[in-house]
Amino acid sequence: MATNFLVHEKIWFDKFKYDDAERKFYEQMNGPVAGSSRQSTGPGASSGPGGDHSELITRIASLEVENQSLRGVVQDLQQALSKLEARLSVLEKSSPTHRATAPQTQHVSPMRQVEPPTKKAATPAEDDEDDDIDLFGSDNEEEDKEAARLREERLRQYAEKKAKKPVLVAKSSILLDVKPWDDETDMAQLEACVRSIHLDGLVWGASKLVPVGYGIRKLQIQCVVEDDKVGTDLLEEEITKFEEHVQSVDIAAFNKI
């Protein structure tokens, strides 16, 4: 009864054979699939000795192809190496050292043959005659004199030009605060005393009276001085000589010009 039941059922008992055939076909087309012969994907799936044999054949074929490609690469490298060796030999033969040696050996012997042996053996009489002739000595002396004259003339012109050039003088602008003793000090007289100071390199400028406090005003006066001739200490010393009107002198501003 069981046998008759299975006969009527549609069961695919040979499915693994068709799976093996399909796997072999795809391996021949695309190469072996990794792990296909070792792993089972379902119940009843197995790999027989025919699958291992076909996989080995595929691997051998791929190795032969790789070996052929490597042989081609080695042949190309050998050809390139032989070409380089031939080119190197040609360059060595045509190097400049080989070219330079031949002309030097050709020109040495004629120069030695042309040298006259009687040049050094000159008598004193011949030397005197040569000194008397002196075809170019006078011209050289005249040229030396002319060159010296031109050099001296240029030096003189340069010295005159340098002397005429104006020398830059360092100057400074100073703003002074001159304080009186009290509010009864005559500020006009105080300013007149300050402006009466005359020094080489000193020029007085504008001035004004600035309130300090308690009715007292200070004199704020500006001046321009040459740094090499007039200093701030000298100005303070000259202004404080007017003791009747001046109490103190301060520098409010100092600027280089």
mmCIF file of C-alpha atoms in Angstrom:
data_model
loop_
_atom_site.group_PDB
_atom_site.id
_atom_site.type_symbol
_atom_site.label_atom_id
_atom_site.label_comp_id
_atom_site.label_asym_id
_atom_site.label_seq_id
_atom_site.Cartn_x
_atom_site.Cartn_y
_atom_site.Cartn_z
ATOM 1 C CA MET A 1 0.000 0.000 0.000
ATOM 2 C CA ALA A 2 2.783 2.394 0.854
ATOM 3 C CA THR A 3 4.511 1.629 -2.426
ATOM 4 C CA ASN A 4 1.418 2.289 -4.416
ATOM 5 C CA PHE A 5 0.923 5.546 -2.488
ATOM 6 C CA LEU A 6 4.421 6.791 -3.338
ATOM 7 C CA VAL A 7 3.974 5.874 -6.995
ATOM 8 C CA HIS A 8 1.038 8.197 -7.285
ATOM 9 C CA GLU A 9 2.815 11.049 -5.382
ATOM 10 C CA LYS A 10 4.865 13.581 -7.419
ATOM 11 C CA ILE A 11 8.217 13.471 -5.566
ATOM 12 C CA TRP A 12 11.536 14.528 -7.280
ATOM 13 C CA PHE A 13 14.001 11.926 -6.067
ATOM 14 C CA ASP A 14 16.780 12.862 -8.564
ATOM 15 C CA LYS A 15 16.888 16.586 -7.781
ATOM 16 C CA PHE A 16 20.536 16.459 -6.514
ATOM 17 C CA LYS A 17 21.683 15.184 -9.917
ATOM 18 C CA TYR A 18 20.185 18.169 -11.661
ATOM 19 C CA ASP A 19 21.686 20.507 -9.045
ATOM 20 C CA ASP A 20 25.147 19.057 -9.659
ATOM 21 C CA ALA A 21 24.742 19.401 -13.412
ATOM 22 C CA GLU A 22 23.626 23.021 -13.085
ATOM 23 C CA ARG A 23 26.561 23.846 -10.751
ATOM 24 C CA LYS A 24 29.063 22.266 -13.188
ATOM 25 C CA PHE A 25 27.607 24.292 -16.037
ATOM 26 C CA TYR A 26 27.983 27.583 -14.187
ATOM 27 C CA GLU A 27 31.481 26.640 -13.030
ATOM 28 C CA GLN A 28 32.552 26.067 -16.605
ATOM 29 C CA MET A 29 31.059 29.425 -17.600
ATOM 30 C CA ASN A 30 32.094 31.624 -14.657
ATOM 31 C CA GLY A 31 34.604 29.588 -12.648
ATOM 32 C CA PRO A 32 34.077 27.588 -9.486
ATOM 33 C CA VAL A 33 31.840 29.063 -6.781
ATOM 34 C CA ALA A 34 33.624 29.325 -3.418
ATOM 35 C CA GLY A 35 32.348 26.885 -0.869
ATOM 36 C CA SER A 36 29.793 25.282 -3.205
ATOM 37 C CA SER A 37 31.362 21.828 -2.906
ATOM 38 C CA ARG A 38 31.863 22.028 0.856
ATOM 39 C CA GLN A 39 28.609 23.524 2.147
ATOM 40 C CA SER A 40 25.202 21.992 1.789
ATOM 41 C CA THR A 41 22.263 24.239 1.072
ATOM 42 C CA GLY A 42 19.501 21.863 1.986
ATOM 43 C CA PRO A 43 18.543 18.355 2.767
ATOM 44 C CA GLY A 44 19.719 15.854 0.182
ATOM 45 C CA ALA A 45 22.338 18.233 -1.377
ATOM 46 C CA SER A 46 25.779 16.601 -1.741
ATOM 47 C CA SER A 47 28.883 16.799 -3.916
ATOM 48 C CA GLY A 48 30.220 13.691 -5.588
ATOM 49 C CA PRO A 49 33.646 12.834 -6.994
ATOM 50 C CA GLY A 50 32.647 14.193 -10.391
ATOM 51 C CA GLY A 51 32.296 17.746 -8.962
ATOM 52 C CA ASP A 52 35.735 17.677 -7.333
ATOM 53 C CA HIS A 53 37.304 16.494 -10.611
ATOM 54 C CA SER A 54 35.727 19.308 -12.614
ATOM 55 C CA GLU A 55 36.814 21.901 -10.029
ATOM 56 C CA LEU A 56 40.414 20.638 -10.228
ATOM 57 C CA ILE A 57 40.354 20.864 -14.024
ATOM 58 C CA THR A 58 39.077 24.462 -13.820
ATOM 59 C CA ARG A 59 41.831 25.483 -11.426
ATOM 60 C CA ILE A 60 44.516 23.879 -13.598
ATOM 61 C CA ALA A 61 43.185 25.744 -16.637
ATOM 62 C CA SER A 62 43.289 29.073 -14.770
ATOM 63 C CA LEU A 63 46.865 28.401 -13.632
ATOM 64 C CA GLU A 64 47.932 27.663 -17.196
ATOM 65 C CA VAL A 65 46.442 30.961 -18.361
ATOM 66 C CA GLU A 66 48.239 32.842 -15.570
ATOM 67 C CA ASN A 67 51.500 31.074 -16.405
ATOM 68 C CA GLN A 68 51.225 32.094 -20.049
ATOM 69 C CA SER A 69 50.645 35.724 -19.076
ATOM 70 C CA LEU A 70 53.676 35.676 -16.772
ATOM 71 C CA ARG A 71 55.811 34.239 -19.559
ATOM 72 C CA GLY A 72 54.754 37.107 -21.812
ATOM 73 C CA VAL A 73 55.711 39.674 -19.133
ATOM 74 C CA VAL A 74 59.134 38.048 -18.679
ATOM 75 C CA GLN A 75 59.747 38.094 -22.419
ATOM 76 C CA ASP A 76 58.862 41.801 -22.606
ATOM 77 C CA LEU A 77 61.250 42.587 -19.747
ATOM 78 C CA GLN A 78 64.055 40.649 -21.426
ATOM 79 C CA GLN A 79 63.542 42.547 -24.669
ATOM 80 C CA ALA A 80 63.542 45.903 -22.868
ATOM 81 C CA LEU A 81 66.739 44.963 -21.005
ATOM 82 C CA SER A 82 68.498 43.995 -24.230
ATOM 83 C CA LYS A 83 67.490 47.306 -25.822
ATOM 84 C CA LEU A 84 68.858 49.241 -22.833
ATOM 85 C CA GLU A 85 72.164 47.372 -22.985
ATOM 86 C CA ALA A 86 72.507 48.125 -26.708
ATOM 87 C CA ARG A 87 71.740 51.805 -26.155
ATOM 88 C CA LEU A 88 74.240 52.021 -23.294
ATOM 89 C CA SER A 89 76.980 50.570 -25.441
ATOM 90 C CA VAL A 90 76.226 53.108 -28.189
ATOM 91 C CA LEU A 91 76.331 55.987 -25.690
ATOM 92 C CA GLU A 92 79.649 54.824 -24.275
ATOM 93 C CA LYS A 93 81.166 54.712 -27.738
ATOM 94 C CA SER A 94 79.894 58.215 -28.604
ATOM 95 C CA SER A 95 80.776 59.874 -25.258
ATOM 96 C CA PRO A 96 82.658 63.270 -25.297
ATOM 97 C CA THR A 97 85.760 61.737 -23.707
ATOM 98 C CA HIS A 98 86.355 59.586 -26.753
ATOM 99 C CA ARG A 99 85.865 62.577 -29.015
ATOM 100 C CA ALA A 100 88.217 64.819 -27.040
ATOM 101 C CA THR A 101 91.136 62.417 -26.908
ATOM 102 C CA ALA A 102 91.671 62.167 -30.663
ATOM 103 C CA PRO A 103 92.035 65.915 -31.449
ATOM 104 C CA GLN A 104 94.392 66.382 -28.502
ATOM 105 C CA THR A 105 96.790 63.705 -29.785
ATOM 106 C CA GLN A 106 96.656 65.190 -33.282
ATOM 107 C CA HIS A 107 97.532 68.774 -32.259
ATOM 108 C CA VAL A 108 100.273 68.121 -29.705
ATOM 109 C CA SER A 109 103.033 67.117 -32.078
ATOM 110 C CA PRO A 110 102.746 70.026 -34.606
ATOM 111 C CA MET A 111 102.893 72.651 -31.814
ATOM 112 C CA ARG A 112 106.081 71.145 -30.443
ATOM 113 C CA GLN A 113 107.673 71.074 -33.905
ATOM 114 C CA VAL A 114 106.818 74.730 -34.623
ATOM 115 C CA GLU A 115 108.541 76.092 -31.487
ATOM 116 C CA PRO A 116 111.799 77.820 -32.580
ATOM 117 C CA PRO A 117 114.735 76.759 -30.392
ATOM 118 C CA THR A 118 116.639 80.055 -30.836
ATOM 119 C CA LYS A 119 114.159 82.427 -29.102
ATOM 120 C CA LYS A 120 115.757 82.199 -25.655
ATOM 121 C CA ALA A 121 119.325 82.538 -26.890
ATOM 122 C CA ALA A 122 119.324 86.283 -27.565
ATOM 123 C CA THR A 123 122.516 88.357 -27.374
ATOM 124 C CA PRO A 124 122.800 91.583 -25.327
ATOM 125 C CA ALA A 125 123.155 93.618 -28.536
ATOM 126 C CA GLU A 126 119.817 92.336 -29.815
ATOM 127 C CA ASP A 127 118.209 93.192 -26.484
ATOM 128 C CA ASP A 128 119.466 96.773 -26.760
ATOM 129 C CA GLU A 129 118.099 97.069 -30.271
ATOM 130 C CA ASP A 130 114.694 95.844 -29.110
ATOM 131 C CA ASP A 131 114.653 98.432 -26.309
ATOM 132 C CA ASP A 132 115.478 101.194 -28.744
ATOM 133 C CA ILE A 133 112.678 100.275 -31.124
ATOM 134 C CA ASP A 134 109.784 100.060 -28.513
ATOM 135 C CA LEU A 135 106.877 100.490 -30.912
ATOM 136 C CA PHE A 136 104.049 100.445 -28.305
ATOM 137 C CA GLY A 137 105.601 101.828 -25.125
ATOM 138 C CA SER A 138 104.738 105.490 -25.737
ATOM 139 C CA ASP A 139 101.128 104.738 -26.588
ATOM 140 C CA ASN A 140 100.657 102.770 -23.377
ATOM 141 C CA GLU A 141 102.088 105.615 -21.309
ATOM 142 C CA GLU A 142 99.771 108.119 -22.979
ATOM 143 C CA GLU A 143 96.766 105.876 -22.382
ATOM 144 C CA ASP A 144 97.696 105.495 -18.711
ATOM 145 C CA LYS A 145 97.982 109.273 -18.316
ATOM 146 C CA GLU A 146 94.638 109.829 -20.010
ATOM 147 C CA ALA A 147 92.938 107.220 -17.835
ATOM 148 C CA ALA A 148 94.410 108.773 -14.689
ATOM 149 C CA ARG A 149 93.242 112.233 -15.769
ATOM 150 C CA LEU A 150 89.719 110.998 -16.430
ATOM 151 C CA ARG A 151 89.598 109.223 -13.079
ATOM 152 C CA GLU A 152 90.718 112.333 -11.220
ATOM 153 C CA GLU A 153 88.176 114.445 -13.097
ATOM 154 C CA ARG A 154 85.335 112.104 -12.177
ATOM 155 C CA LEU A 155 86.412 112.018 -8.546
ATOM 156 C CA ARG A 156 86.480 115.816 -8.450
ATOM 157 C CA GLN A 157 82.998 116.058 -9.992
ATOM 158 C CA TYR A 158 81.649 113.524 -7.523
ATOM 159 C CA ALA A 159 83.131 115.442 -4.578
ATOM 160 C CA GLU A 160 81.610 118.717 -5.810
ATOM 161 C CA LYS A 161 78.215 117.109 -6.325
ATOM 162 C CA LYS A 162 78.304 115.581 -2.868
ATOM 163 C CA ALA A 163 79.295 118.919 -1.307
ATOM 164 C CA LYS A 164 76.389 120.714 -2.994
ATOM 165 C CA LYS A 165 73.856 118.157 -1.801
ATOM 166 C CA PRO A 166 71.936 119.534 1.188
ATOM 167 C CA VAL A 167 72.496 117.707 4.443
ATOM 168 C CA LEU A 168 69.372 116.553 6.270
ATOM 169 C CA VAL A 169 69.138 118.205 9.687
ATOM 170 C CA ALA A 170 67.277 116.415 12.459
ATOM 171 C CA LYS A 171 64.725 118.744 14.047
ATOM 172 C CA SER A 172 62.145 118.476 16.809
ATOM 173 C CA SER A 173 58.982 120.351 17.727
ATOM 174 C CA ILE A 174 58.683 121.082 21.455
ATOM 175 C CA LEU A 175 55.683 122.442 23.358
ATOM 176 C CA LEU A 176 56.693 124.075 26.672
ATOM 177 C CA ASP A 177 54.574 124.919 29.717
ATOM 178 C CA VAL A 178 56.052 127.911 31.567
ATOM 179 C CA LYS A 179 54.396 128.456 34.999
ATOM 180 C CA PRO A 180 54.508 131.766 36.881
ATOM 181 C CA TRP A 181 54.738 132.254 40.633
ATOM 182 C CA ASP A 182 51.219 133.586 41.210
ATOM 183 C CA ASP A 183 48.311 135.385 39.571
ATOM 184 C CA GLU A 184 50.035 138.758 39.927
ATOM 185 C CA THR A 185 52.873 137.827 37.549
ATOM 186 C CA ASP A 186 52.910 139.880 34.343
ATOM 187 C CA MET A 187 52.416 137.179 31.694
ATOM 188 C CA ALA A 188 53.239 139.532 28.832
ATOM 189 C CA GLN A 189 56.564 140.320 30.432
ATOM 190 C CA LEU A 190 57.129 136.606 31.063
ATOM 191 C CA GLU A 191 56.535 135.789 27.374
ATOM 192 C CA ALA A 192 58.859 138.594 26.319
ATOM 193 C CA CYS A 193 61.579 137.170 28.563
ATOM 194 C CA VAL A 194 61.148 133.712 27.057
ATOM 195 C CA ARG A 195 61.241 134.994 23.464
ATOM 196 C CA SER A 196 64.345 137.027 24.250
ATOM 197 C CA ILE A 197 66.329 133.766 24.329
ATOM 198 C CA HIS A 198 68.228 133.453 21.037
ATOM 199 C CA LEU A 199 70.155 130.286 20.290
ATOM 200 C CA ASP A 200 71.616 128.823 17.113
ATOM 201 C CA GLY A 201 69.074 126.263 15.899
ATOM 202 C CA LEU A 202 66.127 127.641 17.938
ATOM 203 C CA VAL A 203 62.968 129.125 16.411
ATOM 204 C CA TRP A 204 60.050 130.266 18.571
ATOM 205 C CA GLY A 205 56.471 129.623 17.427
ATOM 206 C CA ALA A 206 52.934 130.356 18.562
ATOM 207 C CA SER A 207 51.964 130.779 22.188
ATOM 208 C CA LYS A 208 48.849 131.074 24.349
ATOM 209 C CA LEU A 209 47.821 131.476 27.983
ATOM 210 C CA VAL A 210 46.143 128.445 29.556
ATOM 211 C CA PRO A 211 44.216 128.734 32.878
ATOM 212 C CA VAL A 212 45.571 126.594 35.689
ATOM 213 C CA GLY A 213 43.363 127.527 38.649
ATOM 214 C CA TYR A 214 42.793 130.192 41.270
ATOM 215 C CA GLY A 215 43.260 132.888 38.644
ATOM 216 C CA ILE A 216 46.695 131.650 37.672
ATOM 217 C CA ARG A 217 47.510 131.108 33.991
ATOM 218 C CA LYS A 218 50.527 129.420 32.431
ATOM 219 C CA LEU A 219 52.328 130.263 29.199
ATOM 220 C CA GLN A 220 52.210 127.498 26.592
ATOM 221 C CA ILE A 221 54.720 128.237 23.844
ATOM 222 C CA GLN A 222 55.948 126.158 20.916
ATOM 223 C CA CYS A 223 59.423 126.072 19.390
ATOM 224 C CA VAL A 224 61.420 124.163 16.779
ATOM 225 C CA VAL A 225 64.988 123.160 17.569
ATOM 226 C CA GLU A 226 67.825 121.402 15.769
ATOM 227 C CA ASP A 227 68.657 118.285 17.731
ATOM 228 C CA ASP A 228 72.424 118.634 17.325
ATOM 229 C CA LYS A 229 72.472 122.238 18.581
ATOM 230 C CA VAL A 230 69.673 122.729 21.125
ATOM 231 C CA GLY A 231 68.394 120.300 23.731
ATOM 232 C CA THR A 232 65.570 120.368 26.264
ATOM 233 C CA ASP A 233 67.952 120.743 29.185
ATOM 234 C CA LEU A 234 69.468 123.855 27.636
ATOM 235 C CA LEU A 235 66.023 125.388 27.069
ATOM 236 C CA GLU A 236 64.912 124.749 30.651
ATOM 237 C CA GLU A 237 68.157 126.216 31.964
ATOM 238 C CA GLU A 238 67.840 129.400 29.893
ATOM 239 C CA ILE A 239 64.138 129.961 30.751
ATOM 240 C CA THR A 240 64.535 129.369 34.501
ATOM 241 C CA LYS A 241 67.164 132.122 34.623
ATOM 242 C CA PHE A 242 64.246 134.567 34.772
ATOM 243 C CA GLU A 243 63.576 133.754 38.433
ATOM 244 C CA GLU A 244 61.361 136.800 39.070
ATOM 245 C CA HIS A 245 58.702 135.582 36.603
ATOM 246 C CA VAL A 246 59.269 131.833 36.062
ATOM 247 C CA GLN A 247 58.532 129.221 38.689
ATOM 248 C CA SER A 248 59.054 126.044 36.580
ATOM 249 C CA VAL A 249 59.231 124.735 32.989
ATOM 250 C CA ASP A 250 57.643 121.487 31.796
ATOM 251 C CA ILE A 251 57.698 119.763 28.406
ATOM 252 C CA ALA A 252 54.082 119.243 27.307
ATOM 253 C CA ALA A 253 54.846 117.623 23.931
ATOM 254 C CA PHE A 254 57.912 116.506 22.020
ATOM 255 C CA ASN A 255 57.742 115.391 18.345
ATOM 256 C CA LYS A 256 60.427 114.609 15.786
ATOM 257 C CA ILE A 257 60.154 116.443 12.469
#
